[in-house]
């Protein structure tokens, strides 16, 4: 690692999210290349690194970049297209037919729109699954975010991406070759869900993940309907079914995890796989309430995700941490459930576990320089009694004044720094034409 400090960021406060959850007052963060060199008191670091470029953020808090551990970024094109419906109706009648008309250009456009939103509202890394995902790989490469990306598949062929399952296999092998050793992007093999795939496909997908050195992810146990369907077809609950297919591995991540039995939670914990909670999507589609507290108590690493913008309708992790905490409180009728620190952990350290990336999620020497800052001067951020409370319960994303990924500034003081947002807005007219045509 480079030991010369390139940039020194100072601010009134810094939330490390390290093991001890240390918070530093009058803080500084030193960046060397794509890594954090150190964090500490501003006065000390200014003496240590007098030559470094200085960025003084003033009355602000620096914290680890938020990690959106489950989304479908191209679905921002469908934001507000179909609301107020249950998952199966919404998917089969509205979303799947519209998606059948997608092109790689539209996928890339939707991906760039979601990435702009994530950058603007404090996300630095995300785990995505969609169709024609090579367009998302290109968009993530250009937009500068860190990402785990997966070409999703179902058993219904021909699909947009392949004539048959062997075409899908060829496609993900090609992605593995094209994107290997990328500093910010990693591939995952991501079959859609137990109810849209066959056991053979799922088994082969898990083998493909091992063969190509990719991660493995899937929607799992999202609704009671899925459980009933799995029991009817395979005679097993979804988690048990996936466990017997060998899908539950330490590099696997399962999205939603709503309809779970005690045995299911025990099975997930034993396998050391990770999970992702999606409170807004689960509420909006009325899927149910994930037993988040029980999952965490069982020791399952849990991240937090927005899910796609068609079922949220935002890609804003500061909204999501707020909802995650409040949903657990009202569901358990216990105001101490999912406190602010737990909610922030989900979006930082938990997200790192869900992306299987040990170099993100906290601000410590040697970690990737992925961080954001929130402006504390805004009316809704005053007065300041408890910093973690302010971040989780008061912020809404408008206060994000800096977003840095891999040591590179992507957003600062209201400006996107590596792409033209107005040009992107112009391109979005295509999305309206696509909806009208179908
Ligand atoms: Zn999803």
PDB file of N, CA and C in Angstrom, residues 63-73 111-128 140 143-149 184 304-307 312 314-321 344 346-348 351-352 355 360-361 369-374 391 395-406 408-412 416 418-419:
ATOM      1  N   UNK A  63     -18.769   9.092   7.113  1.00  0.00           N
ATOM      2  CA  UNK A  63     -19.094   7.718   7.517  1.00  0.00           C
ATOM      3  C   UNK A  63     -18.831   6.761   6.354  1.00  0.00           C
ATOM      4  N   UNK A  64     -18.785   5.448   6.628  1.00  0.00           N
ATOM      5  CA  UNK A  64     -18.555   4.513   5.530  1.00  0.00           C
ATOM      6  C   UNK A  64     -19.654   4.648   4.480  1.00  0.00           C
ATOM      7  N   UNK A  65     -19.290   4.481   3.222  1.00  0.00           N
ATOM      8  CA  UNK A  65     -20.290   4.484   2.156  1.00  0.00           C
ATOM      9  C   UNK A  65     -21.325   3.412   2.425  1.00  0.00           C
ATOM     10  N   UNK A  66     -22.593   3.705   2.111  1.00  0.00           N
ATOM     11  CA  UNK A  66     -23.667   2.736   2.374  1.00  0.00           C
ATOM     12  C   UNK A  66     -23.676   1.676   1.279  1.00  0.00           C
ATOM     13  N   UNK A  67     -24.080   0.476   1.654  1.00  0.00           N
ATOM     14  CA  UNK A  67     -24.020  -0.670   0.740  1.00  0.00           C
ATOM     15  C   UNK A  67     -25.438  -1.159   0.483  1.00  0.00           C
ATOM     16  N   UNK A  68     -25.870  -1.058  -0.767  1.00  0.00           N
ATOM     17  CA  UNK A  68     -27.198  -1.526  -1.164  1.00  0.00           C
ATOM     18  C   UNK A  68     -27.058  -2.984  -1.597  1.00  0.00           C
ATOM     19  N   UNK A  69     -27.394  -3.896  -0.689  1.00  0.00           N
ATOM     20  CA  UNK A  69     -27.022  -5.306  -0.877  1.00  0.00           C
ATOM     21  C   UNK A  69     -28.012  -6.120  -1.710  1.00  0.00           C
ATOM     22  N   UNK A  70     -29.104  -5.499  -2.137  1.00  0.00           N
ATOM     23  CA  UNK A  70     -29.971  -6.194  -3.098  1.00  0.00           C
ATOM     24  C   UNK A  70     -30.771  -5.192  -3.907  1.00  0.00           C
ATOM     25  N   UNK A  71     -30.526  -5.188  -5.213  1.00  0.00           N
ATOM     26  CA  UNK A  71     -31.325  -4.327  -6.080  1.00  0.00           C
ATOM     27  C   UNK A  71     -31.324  -4.878  -7.499  1.00  0.00           C
ATOM     28  N   UNK A  72     -32.109  -4.224  -8.347  1.00  0.00           N
ATOM     29  CA  UNK A  72     -32.146  -4.514  -9.786  1.00  0.00           C
ATOM     30  C   UNK A  72     -32.076  -3.143 -10.441  1.00  0.00           C
ATOM     31  N   UNK A  73     -30.866  -2.645 -10.658  1.00  0.00           N
ATOM     32  CA  UNK A  73     -30.717  -1.231 -11.026  1.00  0.00           C
ATOM     33  C   UNK A  73     -31.463  -0.812 -12.298  1.00  0.00           C
ATOM     34  N   UNK A 111     -29.781   1.384 -15.519  1.00  0.00           N
ATOM     35  CA  UNK A 111     -28.690   1.137 -14.566  1.00  0.00           C
ATOM     36  C   UNK A 111     -27.987   2.443 -14.225  1.00  0.00           C
ATOM     37  N   UNK A 112     -27.753   3.272 -15.251  1.00  0.00           N
ATOM     38  CA  UNK A 112     -27.058   4.538 -14.983  1.00  0.00           C
ATOM     39  C   UNK A 112     -27.923   5.463 -14.136  1.00  0.00           C
ATOM     40  N   UNK A 113     -29.237   5.443 -14.372  1.00  0.00           N
ATOM     41  CA  UNK A 113     -30.132   6.287 -13.563  1.00  0.00           C
ATOM     42  C   UNK A 113     -30.091   5.856 -12.091  1.00  0.00           C
ATOM     43  N   UNK A 114     -30.198   4.548 -11.837  1.00  0.00           N
ATOM     44  CA  UNK A 114     -30.126   4.074 -10.441  1.00  0.00           C
ATOM     45  C   UNK A 114     -28.786   4.408  -9.812  1.00  0.00           C
ATOM     46  N   UNK A 115     -27.727   4.270 -10.586  1.00  0.00           N
ATOM     47  CA  UNK A 115     -26.400   4.560 -10.029  1.00  0.00           C
ATOM     48  C   UNK A 115     -26.267   6.043  -9.700  1.00  0.00           C
ATOM     49  N   UNK A 116     -26.844   6.914 -10.553  1.00  0.00           N
ATOM     50  CA  UNK A 116     -26.836   8.352 -10.238  1.00  0.00           C
ATOM     51  C   UNK A 116     -27.554   8.592  -8.909  1.00  0.00           C
ATOM     52  N   UNK A 117     -28.702   7.939  -8.727  1.00  0.00           N
ATOM     53  CA  UNK A 117     -29.468   8.111  -7.486  1.00  0.00           C
ATOM     54  C   UNK A 117     -28.668   7.580  -6.291  1.00  0.00           C
ATOM     55  N   UNK A 118     -28.054   6.418  -6.464  1.00  0.00           N
ATOM     56  CA  UNK A 118     -27.281   5.855  -5.352  1.00  0.00           C
ATOM     57  C   UNK A 118     -26.111   6.761  -4.988  1.00  0.00           C
ATOM     58  N   UNK A 119     -25.407   7.267  -6.005  1.00  0.00           N
ATOM     59  CA  UNK A 119     -24.271   8.159  -5.735  1.00  0.00           C
ATOM     60  C   UNK A 119     -24.768   9.409  -4.997  1.00  0.00           C
ATOM     61  N   UNK A 120     -25.875   9.970  -5.467  1.00  0.00           N
ATOM     62  CA  UNK A 120     -26.406  11.212  -4.881  1.00  0.00           C
ATOM     63  C   UNK A 120     -26.827  11.024  -3.423  1.00  0.00           C
ATOM     64  N   UNK A 121     -27.323   9.812  -3.086  1.00  0.00           N
ATOM     65  CA  UNK A 121     -27.870   9.594  -1.734  1.00  0.00           C
ATOM     66  C   UNK A 121     -27.012   8.678  -0.874  1.00  0.00           C
ATOM     67  N   UNK A 122     -25.719   8.576  -1.196  1.00  0.00           N
ATOM     68  CA  UNK A 122     -24.774   8.010  -0.235  1.00  0.00           C
ATOM     69  C   UNK A 122     -24.427   6.542  -0.350  1.00  0.00           C
ATOM     70  N   UNK A 123     -24.826   5.890  -1.446  1.00  0.00           N
ATOM     71  CA  UNK A 123     -24.425   4.493  -1.620  1.00  0.00           C
ATOM     72  C   UNK A 123     -23.111   4.427  -2.394  1.00  0.00           C
ATOM     73  N   UNK A 124     -22.216   3.540  -1.956  1.00  0.00           N
ATOM     74  CA  UNK A 124     -20.927   3.393  -2.650  1.00  0.00           C
ATOM     75  C   UNK A 124     -20.756   2.007  -3.267  1.00  0.00           C
ATOM     76  N   UNK A 125     -21.577   1.028  -2.830  1.00  0.00           N
ATOM     77  CA  UNK A 125     -21.447  -0.329  -3.374  1.00  0.00           C
ATOM     78  C   UNK A 125     -22.826  -0.972  -3.422  1.00  0.00           C
ATOM     79  N   UNK A 126     -23.036  -1.892  -4.389  1.00  0.00           N
ATOM     80  CA  UNK A 126     -24.338  -2.555  -4.484  1.00  0.00           C
ATOM     81  C   UNK A 126     -24.197  -3.947  -5.080  1.00  0.00           C
ATOM     82  N   UNK A 127     -25.222  -4.772  -4.814  1.00  0.00           N
ATOM     83  CA  UNK A 127     -25.292  -6.157  -5.319  1.00  0.00           C
ATOM     84  C   UNK A 127     -26.529  -6.203  -6.203  1.00  0.00           C
ATOM     85  N   UNK A 128     -26.297  -6.458  -7.506  1.00  0.00           N
ATOM     86  CA  UNK A 128     -27.386  -6.350  -8.479  1.00  0.00           C
ATOM     87  C   UNK A 128     -27.632  -7.666  -9.196  1.00  0.00           C
ATOM     88  N   UNK A 140     -21.591   0.220 -14.483  1.00  0.00           N
ATOM     89  CA  UNK A 140     -20.894   0.313 -13.183  1.00  0.00           C
ATOM     90  C   UNK A 140     -19.426   0.680 -13.392  1.00  0.00           C
ATOM     91  N   UNK A 143     -19.541   4.455 -14.195  1.00  0.00           N
ATOM     92  CA  UNK A 143     -20.062   5.366 -13.161  1.00  0.00           C
ATOM     93  C   UNK A 143     -19.204   5.371 -11.896  1.00  0.00           C
ATOM     94  N   UNK A 144     -18.343   4.375 -11.720  1.00  0.00           N
ATOM     95  CA  UNK A 144     -17.381   4.420 -10.618  1.00  0.00           C
ATOM     96  C   UNK A 144     -17.806   3.761  -9.324  1.00  0.00           C
ATOM     97  N   UNK A 145     -19.011   3.149  -9.269  1.00  0.00           N
ATOM     98  CA  UNK A 145     -19.433   2.481  -8.035  1.00  0.00           C
ATOM     99  C   UNK A 145     -18.807   1.095  -7.923  1.00  0.00           C
ATOM    100  N   UNK A 146     -18.754   0.579  -6.699  1.00  0.00           N
ATOM    101  CA  UNK A 146     -18.321  -0.801  -6.463  1.00  0.00           C
ATOM    102  C   UNK A 146     -19.556  -1.702  -6.604  1.00  0.00           C
ATOM    103  N   UNK A 147     -19.384  -2.886  -7.194  1.00  0.00           N
ATOM    104  CA  UNK A 147     -20.585  -3.691  -7.442  1.00  0.00           C
ATOM    105  C   UNK A 147     -20.295  -5.181  -7.536  1.00  0.00           C
ATOM    106  N   UNK A 148     -21.272  -5.960  -7.068  1.00  0.00           N
ATOM    107  CA  UNK A 148     -21.357  -7.388  -7.376  1.00  0.00           C
ATOM    108  C   UNK A 148     -22.536  -7.514  -8.338  1.00  0.00           C
ATOM    109  N   UNK A 149     -22.297  -8.082  -9.528  1.00  0.00           N
ATOM    110  CA  UNK A 149     -23.308  -8.067 -10.584  1.00  0.00           C
ATOM    111  C   UNK A 149     -23.571  -9.474 -11.094  1.00  0.00           C
ATOM    112  N   UNK A 184     -13.212  -2.979  -9.020  1.00  0.00           N
ATOM    113  CA  UNK A 184     -14.443  -2.677  -8.280  1.00  0.00           C
ATOM    114  C   UNK A 184     -15.589  -3.628  -8.554  1.00  0.00           C
ATOM    115  N   UNK A 304     -28.625  -4.953   3.928  1.00  0.00           N
ATOM    116  CA  UNK A 304     -29.883  -4.248   3.714  1.00  0.00           C
ATOM    117  C   UNK A 304     -29.931  -3.806   2.261  1.00  0.00           C
ATOM    118  N   UNK A 305     -31.112  -3.939   1.628  1.00  0.00           N
ATOM    119  CA  UNK A 305     -31.201  -3.548   0.218  1.00  0.00           C
ATOM    120  C   UNK A 305     -32.503  -2.861  -0.094  1.00  0.00           C
ATOM    121  N   UNK A 306     -32.488  -2.088  -1.170  1.00  0.00           N
ATOM    122  CA  UNK A 306     -33.707  -1.383  -1.587  1.00  0.00           C
ATOM    123  C   UNK A 306     -34.617  -2.273  -2.415  1.00  0.00           C
ATOM    124  N   UNK A 307     -34.041  -3.321  -3.061  1.00  0.00           N
ATOM    125  CA  UNK A 307     -34.726  -4.035  -4.142  1.00  0.00           C
ATOM    126  C   UNK A 307     -34.894  -3.036  -5.296  1.00  0.00           C
ATOM    127  N   UNK A 312     -40.189   0.008  -4.630  1.00  0.00           N
ATOM    128  CA  UNK A 312     -39.617   0.673  -3.432  1.00  0.00           C
ATOM    129  C   UNK A 312     -40.171   2.077  -3.176  1.00  0.00           C
ATOM    130  N   UNK A 314     -37.454   3.902  -4.404  1.00  0.00           N
ATOM    131  CA  UNK A 314     -36.199   4.658  -4.394  1.00  0.00           C
ATOM    132  C   UNK A 314     -35.002   3.714  -4.319  1.00  0.00           C
ATOM    133  N   UNK A 315     -33.845   4.279  -4.572  1.00  0.00           N
ATOM    134  CA  UNK A 315     -32.579   3.549  -4.397  1.00  0.00           C
ATOM    135  C   UNK A 315     -31.777   4.315  -3.338  1.00  0.00           C
ATOM    136  N   UNK A 316     -32.425   4.591  -2.231  1.00  0.00           N
ATOM    137  CA  UNK A 316     -31.892   5.510  -1.227  1.00  0.00           C
ATOM    138  C   UNK A 316     -31.728   4.751   0.093  1.00  0.00           C
ATOM    139  N   UNK A 317     -30.483   4.444   0.446  1.00  0.00           N
ATOM    140  CA  UNK A 317     -30.228   3.609   1.623  1.00  0.00           C
ATOM    141  C   UNK A 317     -30.473   4.354   2.931  1.00  0.00           C
ATOM    142  N   UNK A 318     -30.505   5.682   2.910  1.00  0.00           N
ATOM    143  CA  UNK A 318     -30.823   6.401   4.143  1.00  0.00           C
ATOM    144  C   UNK A 318     -32.314   6.276   4.467  1.00  0.00           C
ATOM    145  N   UNK A 319     -33.153   6.207   3.443  1.00  0.00           N
ATOM    146  CA  UNK A 319     -34.566   5.860   3.674  1.00  0.00           C
ATOM    147  C   UNK A 319     -34.679   4.445   4.219  1.00  0.00           C
ATOM    148  N   UNK A 320     -33.862   3.557   3.666  1.00  0.00           N
ATOM    149  CA  UNK A 320     -33.998   2.127   3.988  1.00  0.00           C
ATOM    150  C   UNK A 320     -33.615   1.823   5.438  1.00  0.00           C
ATOM    151  N   UNK A 321     -32.549   2.474   5.950  1.00  0.00           N
ATOM    152  CA  UNK A 321     -32.164   2.192   7.349  1.00  0.00           C
ATOM    153  C   UNK A 321     -33.252   2.690   8.307  1.00  0.00           C
ATOM    154  N   UNK A 344     -27.764   0.980  11.169  1.00  0.00           N
ATOM    155  CA  UNK A 344     -26.587   1.460  10.439  1.00  0.00           C
ATOM    156  C   UNK A 344     -25.623   0.315  10.139  1.00  0.00           C
ATOM    157  N   UNK A 346     -26.432  -2.724   9.471  1.00  0.00           N
ATOM    158  CA  UNK A 346     -26.953  -3.479   8.318  1.00  0.00           C
ATOM    159  C   UNK A 346     -26.449  -2.885   7.008  1.00  0.00           C
ATOM    160  N   UNK A 347     -26.440  -1.551   6.931  1.00  0.00           N
ATOM    161  CA  UNK A 347     -26.109  -0.869   5.670  1.00  0.00           C
ATOM    162  C   UNK A 347     -24.606  -0.694   5.464  1.00  0.00           C
ATOM    163  N   UNK A 348     -23.801  -1.079   6.453  1.00  0.00           N
ATOM    164  CA  UNK A 348     -22.346  -0.894   6.331  1.00  0.00           C
ATOM    165  C   UNK A 348     -21.635  -2.242   6.497  1.00  0.00           C
ATOM    166  N   UNK A 351     -23.648  -5.055   4.987  1.00  0.00           N
ATOM    167  CA  UNK A 351     -23.574  -5.010   3.527  1.00  0.00           C
ATOM    168  C   UNK A 351     -22.271  -5.596   3.019  1.00  0.00           C
ATOM    169  N   UNK A 352     -21.184  -5.305   3.726  1.00  0.00           N
ATOM    170  CA  UNK A 352     -19.878  -5.866   3.340  1.00  0.00           C
ATOM    171  C   UNK A 352     -19.924  -7.391   3.393  1.00  0.00           C
ATOM    172  N   UNK A 355     -21.894  -8.724   0.458  1.00  0.00           N
ATOM    173  CA  UNK A 355     -21.132  -8.648  -0.801  1.00  0.00           C
ATOM    174  C   UNK A 355     -19.838  -9.477  -0.713  1.00  0.00           C
ATOM    175  N   UNK A 360     -14.613  -3.369   2.781  1.00  0.00           N
ATOM    176  CA  UNK A 360     -15.562  -2.249   2.825  1.00  0.00           C
ATOM    177  C   UNK A 360     -16.417  -2.378   4.092  1.00  0.00           C
ATOM    178  N   UNK A 361     -17.173  -1.331   4.417  1.00  0.00           N
ATOM    179  CA  UNK A 361     -18.116  -1.400   5.540  1.00  0.00           C
ATOM    180  C   UNK A 361     -17.663  -0.667   6.784  1.00  0.00           C
ATOM    181  N   UNK A 369     -11.078   3.035   0.234  1.00  0.00           N
ATOM    182  CA  UNK A 369     -11.497   4.415   0.510  1.00  0.00           C
ATOM    183  C   UNK A 369     -12.878   4.662  -0.099  1.00  0.00           C
ATOM    184  N   UNK A 370     -13.890   4.039   0.508  1.00  0.00           N
ATOM    185  CA  UNK A 370     -15.298   4.203   0.120  1.00  0.00           C
ATOM    186  C   UNK A 370     -15.996   4.909   1.275  1.00  0.00           C
ATOM    187  N   UNK A 371     -16.288   6.187   1.129  1.00  0.00           N
ATOM    188  CA  UNK A 371     -16.908   6.911   2.240  1.00  0.00           C
ATOM    189  C   UNK A 371     -17.782   8.044   1.720  1.00  0.00           C
ATOM    190  N   UNK A 372     -18.663   8.511   2.619  1.00  0.00           N
ATOM    191  CA  UNK A 372     -19.559   9.617   2.275  1.00  0.00           C
ATOM    192  C   UNK A 372     -19.514  10.640   3.405  1.00  0.00           C
ATOM    193  N   UNK A 373     -20.080  11.809   3.162  1.00  0.00           N
ATOM    194  CA  UNK A 373     -20.225  12.788   4.239  1.00  0.00           C
ATOM    195  C   UNK A 373     -21.632  13.376   4.179  1.00  0.00           C
ATOM    196  N   UNK A 374     -22.175  13.648   5.369  1.00  0.00           N
ATOM    197  CA  UNK A 374     -23.493  14.281   5.491  1.00  0.00           C
ATOM    198  C   UNK A 374     -23.311  15.676   6.092  1.00  0.00           C
ATOM    199  N   UNK A 391     -28.216  10.188  11.911  1.00  0.00           N
ATOM    200  CA  UNK A 391     -27.994   9.541  10.608  1.00  0.00           C
ATOM    201  C   UNK A 391     -29.157   8.609  10.273  1.00  0.00           C
ATOM    202  N   UNK A 395     -31.935  11.753   8.874  1.00  0.00           N
ATOM    203  CA  UNK A 395     -31.448  12.069   7.525  1.00  0.00           C
ATOM    204  C   UNK A 395     -32.373  11.482   6.469  1.00  0.00           C
ATOM    205  N   UNK A 396     -32.333  12.060   5.266  1.00  0.00           N
ATOM    206  CA  UNK A 396     -33.166  11.551   4.170  1.00  0.00           C
ATOM    207  C   UNK A 396     -32.394  11.463   2.856  1.00  0.00           C
ATOM    208  N   UNK A 397     -31.109  11.754   2.900  1.00  0.00           N
ATOM    209  CA  UNK A 397     -30.282  11.687   1.694  1.00  0.00           C
ATOM    210  C   UNK A 397     -29.929  13.051   1.148  1.00  0.00           C
ATOM    211  N   UNK A 398     -30.788  14.054   1.435  1.00  0.00           N
ATOM    212  CA  UNK A 398     -30.526  15.394   0.882  1.00  0.00           C
ATOM    213  C   UNK A 398     -29.253  15.987   1.465  1.00  0.00           C
ATOM    214  N   UNK A 399     -28.818  15.468   2.616  1.00  0.00           N
ATOM    215  CA  UNK A 399     -27.642  16.038   3.285  1.00  0.00           C
ATOM    216  C   UNK A 399     -26.322  15.408   2.824  1.00  0.00           C
ATOM    217  N   UNK A 400     -26.386  14.434   1.887  1.00  0.00           N
ATOM    218  CA  UNK A 400     -25.130  13.837   1.388  1.00  0.00           C
ATOM    219  C   UNK A 400     -24.381  14.911   0.588  1.00  0.00           C
ATOM    220  N   UNK A 401     -23.177  15.246   1.043  1.00  0.00           N
ATOM    221  CA  UNK A 401     -22.402  16.308   0.374  1.00  0.00           C
ATOM    222  C   UNK A 401     -21.127  15.772  -0.249  1.00  0.00           C
ATOM    223  N   UNK A 402     -20.858  14.460  -0.078  1.00  0.00           N
ATOM    224  CA  UNK A 402     -19.641  13.874  -0.643  1.00  0.00           C
ATOM    225  C   UNK A 402     -19.850  12.377  -0.794  1.00  0.00           C
ATOM    226  N   UNK A 403     -19.383  11.829  -1.925  1.00  0.00           N
ATOM    227  CA  UNK A 403     -19.406  10.375  -2.125  1.00  0.00           C
ATOM    228  C   UNK A 403     -18.100   9.991  -2.805  1.00  0.00           C
ATOM    229  N   UNK A 404     -17.315   9.158  -2.134  1.00  0.00           N
ATOM    230  CA  UNK A 404     -15.997   8.747  -2.632  1.00  0.00           C
ATOM    231  C   UNK A 404     -15.951   7.227  -2.720  1.00  0.00           C
ATOM    232  N   UNK A 405     -15.560   6.706  -3.872  1.00  0.00           N
ATOM    233  CA  UNK A 405     -15.403   5.256  -4.051  1.00  0.00           C
ATOM    234  C   UNK A 405     -14.008   4.973  -4.584  1.00  0.00           C
ATOM    235  N   UNK A 406     -13.318   4.053  -3.920  1.00  0.00           N
ATOM    236  CA  UNK A 406     -11.972   3.685  -4.364  1.00  0.00           C
ATOM    237  C   UNK A 406     -11.038   4.903  -4.383  1.00  0.00           C
ATOM    238  N   UNK A 408     -11.838   7.871  -5.244  1.00  0.00           N
ATOM    239  CA  UNK A 408     -12.218   8.835  -6.287  1.00  0.00           C
ATOM    240  C   UNK A 408     -13.532   9.527  -5.898  1.00  0.00           C
ATOM    241  N   UNK A 409     -13.553  10.843  -5.971  1.00  0.00           N
ATOM    242  CA  UNK A 409     -14.778  11.592  -5.658  1.00  0.00           C
ATOM    243  C   UNK A 409     -15.771  11.471  -6.814  1.00  0.00           C
ATOM    244  N   UNK A 410     -16.965  10.940  -6.512  1.00  0.00           N
ATOM    245  CA  UNK A 410     -18.008  10.799  -7.533  1.00  0.00           C
ATOM    246  C   UNK A 410     -19.044  11.917  -7.423  1.00  0.00           C
ATOM    247  N   UNK A 411     -19.174  12.473  -6.216  1.00  0.00           N
ATOM    248  CA  UNK A 411     -20.191  13.521  -5.970  1.00  0.00           C
ATOM    249  C   UNK A 411     -19.660  14.433  -4.876  1.00  0.00           C
ATOM    250  N   UNK A 412     -19.782  15.748  -5.102  1.00  0.00           N
ATOM    251  CA  UNK A 412     -19.362  16.684  -4.054  1.00  0.00           C
ATOM    252  C   UNK A 412     -20.142  17.986  -4.181  1.00  0.00           C
ATOM    253  N   UNK A 416     -22.435  15.989  -9.590  1.00  0.00           N
ATOM    254  CA  UNK A 416     -21.855  14.720 -10.038  1.00  0.00           C
ATOM    255  C   UNK A 416     -20.545  15.048 -10.760  1.00  0.00           C
ATOM    256  N   UNK A 418     -18.339  12.748 -12.417  1.00  0.00           N
ATOM    257  CA  UNK A 418     -17.778  11.929 -13.509  1.00  0.00           C
ATOM    258  C   UNK A 418     -18.785  11.616 -14.614  1.00  0.00           C
ATOM    259  N   UNK A 419     -19.922  12.297 -14.621  1.00  0.00           N
ATOM    260  CA  UNK A 419     -20.834  12.153 -15.765  1.00  0.00           C
ATOM    261  C   UNK A 419     -21.757  13.374 -15.813  1.00  0.00           C
TER     262      UNK A 419
END
